[in-house]
PDB file of C-alpha atoms and ligand atoms in Angstrom:
ATOM      1  CA  MET A   1     104.995 -34.690 229.936  1.00 56.00           C
ATOM      2  CA  LYS A   2     106.737 -36.122 232.942  1.00 65.00           C
ATOM      3  CA  MET A   3     105.084 -36.020 236.359  1.00 83.00           C
ATOM      4  CA  GLU A   4     107.997 -35.226 238.578  1.00 93.00           C
ATOM      5  CA  GLN A   5     107.571 -34.434 242.260  1.00 97.00           C
ATOM      6  CA  LYS A   6     108.641 -30.877 242.945  1.00 97.00           C
ATOM      7  CA  GLU A   7     108.910 -28.983 246.207  1.00 97.00           C
ATOM      8  CA  TRP A   8     105.727 -27.144 245.199  1.00 97.00           C
ATOM      9  CA  GLY A   9     103.709 -30.182 244.107  1.00 98.00           C
ATOM     10  CA  ILE A  10     103.315 -32.435 241.127  1.00 97.00           C
ATOM     11  CA  GLY A  11     101.577 -32.385 237.761  1.00 96.00           C
ATOM     12  CA  GLY A  12      97.875 -33.127 238.159  1.00 96.00           C
ATOM     13  CA  HIS A  13      95.303 -35.104 236.211  1.00 95.00           C
ATOM     14  CA  SER A  14      92.311 -33.249 234.872  1.00 95.00           C
ATOM     15  CA  ASN A  15      89.908 -35.859 236.276  1.00 96.00           C
ATOM     16  CA  ALA A  16      91.060 -34.902 239.800  1.00 96.00           C
ATOM     17  CA  VAL A  17      90.261 -31.196 239.335  1.00 97.00           C
ATOM     18  CA  LYS A  18      87.615 -29.851 241.722  1.00 91.00           C
ATOM     19  CA  ARG A  19      88.410 -26.168 241.364  1.00 97.00           C
ATOM     20  CA  THR A  20      89.368 -23.867 238.539  1.00 98.00           C
ATOM     21  CA  VAL A  21      91.208 -20.634 239.267  1.00 98.00           C
ATOM     22  CA  GLU A  22      91.294 -17.998 236.584  1.00 98.00           C
ATOM     23  CA  ILE A  23      94.418 -15.838 236.531  1.00 98.00           C
ATOM     24  CA  ARG A  24      94.383 -12.704 234.437  1.00 98.00           C
ATOM     25  CA  MET A  25      97.617 -11.280 233.067  1.00 98.00           C
ATOM     26  CA  THR A  26      98.102  -7.704 231.934  1.00 96.00           C
ATOM     27  CA  ASP A  27     100.816  -5.543 230.421  1.00 97.00           C
ATOM     28  CA  ASN A  28     101.115  -3.556 233.641  1.00 97.00           C
ATOM     29  CA  MET A  29     102.957  -6.690 234.819  1.00 98.00           C
ATOM     30  CA  ARG A  30     100.392  -7.907 237.273  1.00 98.00           C
ATOM     31  CA  PHE A  31      98.483 -11.105 237.880  1.00 98.00           C
ATOM     32  CA  THR A  32      94.909 -10.975 239.159  1.00 98.00           C
ATOM     33  CA  PRO A  33      94.446 -12.560 241.616  1.00 98.00           C
ATOM     34  CA  ASP A  34      98.000 -12.538 242.924  1.00 98.00           C
ATOM     35  CA  LEU A  35      97.243 -14.707 245.960  1.00 98.00           C
ATOM     36  CA  VAL A  36      95.676 -18.148 245.803  1.00 98.00           C
ATOM     37  CA  GLU A  37      94.945 -20.315 248.830  1.00 98.00           C
ATOM     38  CA  VAL A  38      94.905 -24.035 248.376  1.00 98.00           C
ATOM     39  CA  LYS A  39      94.313 -27.006 250.679  1.00 98.00           C
ATOM     40  CA  GLN A  40      96.992 -29.663 250.684  1.00 98.00           C
ATOM     41  CA  GLY A  41      96.144 -32.366 248.179  1.00 97.00           C
ATOM     42  CA  GLU A  42      93.947 -30.120 246.018  1.00 98.00           C
ATOM     43  CA  THR A  43      94.317 -30.357 242.272  1.00 98.00           C
ATOM     44  CA  ILE A  44      93.758 -26.971 240.679  1.00 98.00           C
ATOM     45  CA  ARG A  45      93.124 -26.112 237.080  1.00 98.00           C
ATOM     46  CA  PHE A  46      94.630 -22.714 236.376  1.00 98.00           C
ATOM     47  CA  VAL A  47      93.193 -20.940 233.392  1.00 98.00           C
ATOM     48  CA  HIS A  48      95.369 -18.030 232.326  1.00 98.00           C
ATOM     49  CA  VAL A  49      93.820 -15.161 230.452  1.00 98.00           C
ATOM     50  CA  ASN A  50      96.276 -12.807 228.818  1.00 98.00           C
ATOM     51  CA  ASN A  51      94.525  -9.483 228.370  1.00 96.00           C
ATOM     52  CA  GLY A  52      97.740  -7.844 227.246  1.00 97.00           C
ATOM     53  CA  LYS A  53      99.362  -7.068 223.917  1.00 98.00           C
ATOM     54  CA  VAL A  54     102.525  -9.041 224.648  1.00 97.00           C
ATOM     55  CA  MET A  55     103.192 -12.611 225.695  1.00 96.00           C
ATOM     56  CA  HIS A  56     103.131 -13.513 229.377  1.00 97.00           C
ATOM     57  CA  GLU A  57     103.813 -16.683 231.233  1.00 96.00           C
ATOM     58  CA  PHE A  58     102.836 -18.385 234.438  1.00 98.00           C
ATOM     59  CA  VAL A  59     105.541 -20.407 236.137  1.00 97.00           C
ATOM     60  CA  LEU A  60     105.029 -22.062 239.512  1.00 98.00           C
ATOM     61  CA  GLY A  61     107.896 -22.678 241.912  1.00 98.00           C
ATOM     62  CA  THR A  62     109.729 -21.692 245.024  1.00 97.00           C
ATOM     63  CA  LYS A  63     111.123 -18.171 245.160  1.00 96.00           C
ATOM     64  CA  LYS A  64     114.636 -19.632 244.912  1.00 97.00           C
ATOM     65  CA  GLU A  65     113.806 -21.743 241.875  1.00 95.00           C
ATOM     66  CA  LEU A  66     112.109 -18.822 240.111  1.00 96.00           C
ATOM     67  CA  ASP A  67     115.048 -16.495 240.817  1.00 96.00           C
ATOM     68  CA  GLU A  68     117.440 -19.009 239.285  1.00 95.00           C
ATOM     69  CA  HIS A  69     115.175 -19.615 236.327  1.00 93.00           C
ATOM     70  CA  ALA A  70     114.784 -15.880 235.685  1.00 92.00           C
ATOM     71  CA  ALA A  71     118.562 -15.447 235.765  1.00 92.00           C
ATOM     72  CA  ALA A  72     118.995 -18.286 233.248  1.00 91.00           C
ATOM     73  CA  MET A  73     116.418 -16.707 230.929  1.00 87.00           C
ATOM     74  CA  LYS A  74     118.327 -13.430 230.990  1.00 86.00           C
ATOM     75  CA  LYS A  75     121.536 -15.209 230.120  1.00 88.00           C
ATOM     76  CA  PHE A  76     119.954 -17.261 227.334  1.00 86.00           C
ATOM     77  CA  PRO A  77     117.165 -15.167 225.820  1.00 77.00           C
ATOM     78  CA  GLY A  78     114.697 -17.273 223.903  1.00 76.00           C
ATOM     79  CA  MET A  79     115.656 -20.425 225.787  1.00 78.00           C
ATOM     80  CA  GLU A  80     113.060 -23.119 225.331  1.00 79.00           C
ATOM     81  CA  HIS A  81     111.326 -24.098 228.480  1.00 80.00           C
ATOM     82  CA  ASP A  82     108.206 -26.089 228.916  1.00 86.00           C
ATOM     83  CA  GLU A  83     107.239 -28.038 232.002  1.00 91.00           C
ATOM     84  CA  PRO A  84     103.899 -29.100 233.488  1.00 93.00           C
ATOM     85  CA  TYR A  85     104.138 -26.239 236.004  1.00 96.00           C
ATOM     86  CA  MET A  86     104.294 -23.464 233.417  1.00 96.00           C
ATOM     87  CA  ALA A  87     102.176 -21.938 230.690  1.00 96.00           C
ATOM     88  CA  HIS A  88     103.207 -19.515 227.948  1.00 96.00           C
ATOM     89  CA  VAL A  89     100.296 -17.379 226.925  1.00 97.00           C
ATOM     90  CA  GLY A  90     100.314 -15.264 223.789  1.00 97.00           C
ATOM     91  CA  ALA A  91      98.665 -11.833 223.622  1.00 97.00           C
ATOM     92  CA  GLY A  92      94.903 -12.169 223.861  1.00 97.00           C
ATOM     93  CA  LYS A  93      95.162 -15.926 224.343  1.00 98.00           C
ATOM     94  CA  LYS A  94      94.365 -18.429 227.079  1.00 98.00           C
ATOM     95  CA  GLY A  95      96.558 -21.009 228.720  1.00 97.00           C
ATOM     96  CA  GLU A  96      95.960 -23.795 231.170  1.00 97.00           C
ATOM     97  CA  ILE A  97      97.788 -26.073 233.579  1.00 97.00           C
ATOM     98  CA  VAL A  98      96.612 -28.683 236.105  1.00 97.00           C
ATOM     99  CA  TRP A  99      98.688 -28.962 239.253  1.00 98.00           C
ATOM    100  CA  ASN A 100      98.381 -31.047 242.391  1.00 98.00           C
ATOM    101  CA  PHE A 101      99.522 -29.181 245.509  1.00 98.00           C
ATOM    102  CA  ASN A 102     100.528 -32.179 247.595  1.00 97.00           C
ATOM    103  CA  LYS A 103     103.005 -30.273 249.772  1.00 97.00           C
ATOM    104  CA  VAL A 104     102.284 -27.632 252.379  1.00 98.00           C
ATOM    105  CA  GLY A 105     104.082 -24.345 252.027  1.00 98.00           C
ATOM    106  CA  GLU A 106     104.223 -20.908 250.461  1.00 98.00           C
ATOM    107  CA  PHE A 107     105.100 -20.887 246.828  1.00 98.00           C
ATOM    108  CA  ASP A 108     105.315 -18.305 244.099  1.00 98.00           C
ATOM    109  CA  PHE A 109     104.184 -17.935 240.565  1.00 98.00           C
ATOM    110  CA  ALA A 110     105.763 -15.542 238.156  1.00 98.00           C
ATOM    111  CA  CYS A 111     106.161 -14.379 234.610  1.00 97.00           C
ATOM    112  CA  LEU A 112     109.853 -14.941 233.942  1.00 94.00           C
ATOM    113  CA  LEU A 113     110.075 -13.057 230.677  1.00 92.00           C
ATOM    114  CA  PRO A 114     112.975 -10.625 230.941  1.00 89.00           C
ATOM    115  CA  GLY A 115     111.786  -7.364 232.459  1.00 92.00           C
ATOM    116  CA  HIS A 116     108.460  -8.774 233.603  1.00 96.00           C
ATOM    117  CA  TYR A 117     109.777 -10.587 236.656  1.00 95.00           C
ATOM    118  CA  GLU A 118     111.811  -7.551 237.686  1.00 94.00           C
ATOM    119  CA  ALA A 119     108.729  -5.357 237.264  1.00 97.00           C
ATOM    120  CA  GLY A 120     106.971  -7.453 239.896  1.00 97.00           C
ATOM    121  CA  MET A 121     104.935  -9.868 237.810  1.00 98.00           C
ATOM    122  CA  VAL A 122     104.654 -12.350 240.662  1.00 98.00           C
ATOM    123  CA  GLY A 123     102.026 -13.916 242.877  1.00 98.00           C
ATOM    124  CA  LYS A 124     101.755 -16.230 245.856  1.00 98.00           C
ATOM    125  CA  ILE A 125     100.220 -19.625 246.517  1.00 98.00           C
ATOM    126  CA  LYS A 126      99.576 -20.696 250.093  1.00 98.00           C
ATOM    127  CA  VAL A 127      99.088 -24.392 250.568  1.00 98.00           C
ATOM    128  CA  VAL A 128      97.610 -25.146 253.989  1.00 98.00           C
ATOM    129  CA  ALA A 129      97.463 -28.525 255.726  1.00 97.00           C
ATOM    130  CA  LYS A 130      94.085 -30.204 255.534  1.00 86.00           C
TER     131      LYS A 130
HETATM  132 CU1   CU B 201     104.815 -11.170 231.575  1.00 68.69          CU
END
């Protein structure tokens, strides 16, 4: 997969991981935790645990980017999307991504499956300067 610099960071290498954050996903359209604080430059391994009976996903981005992406998914249901900043996690399954937060800011993560995003399946990442 390509390592492209995004506003919210860049794909990370697993040998740089110093912290793993587990994110649980449930069918009541919530992530737990829904706020993650990160220091600039940290590479985080996110492990996603889907405790639900339907698929969920974890997509990192800016609010603007996620809004646009969610709109595109509504327009083109079943559109293929796979990038280093997202994980698609089947019911009862686990997913994982490694991401390097090399830019300071407040970013979002969300499940962009139609209906889920609108129901509030979102969370926040705060990247603070070191
Ligand atoms: Cu979902």
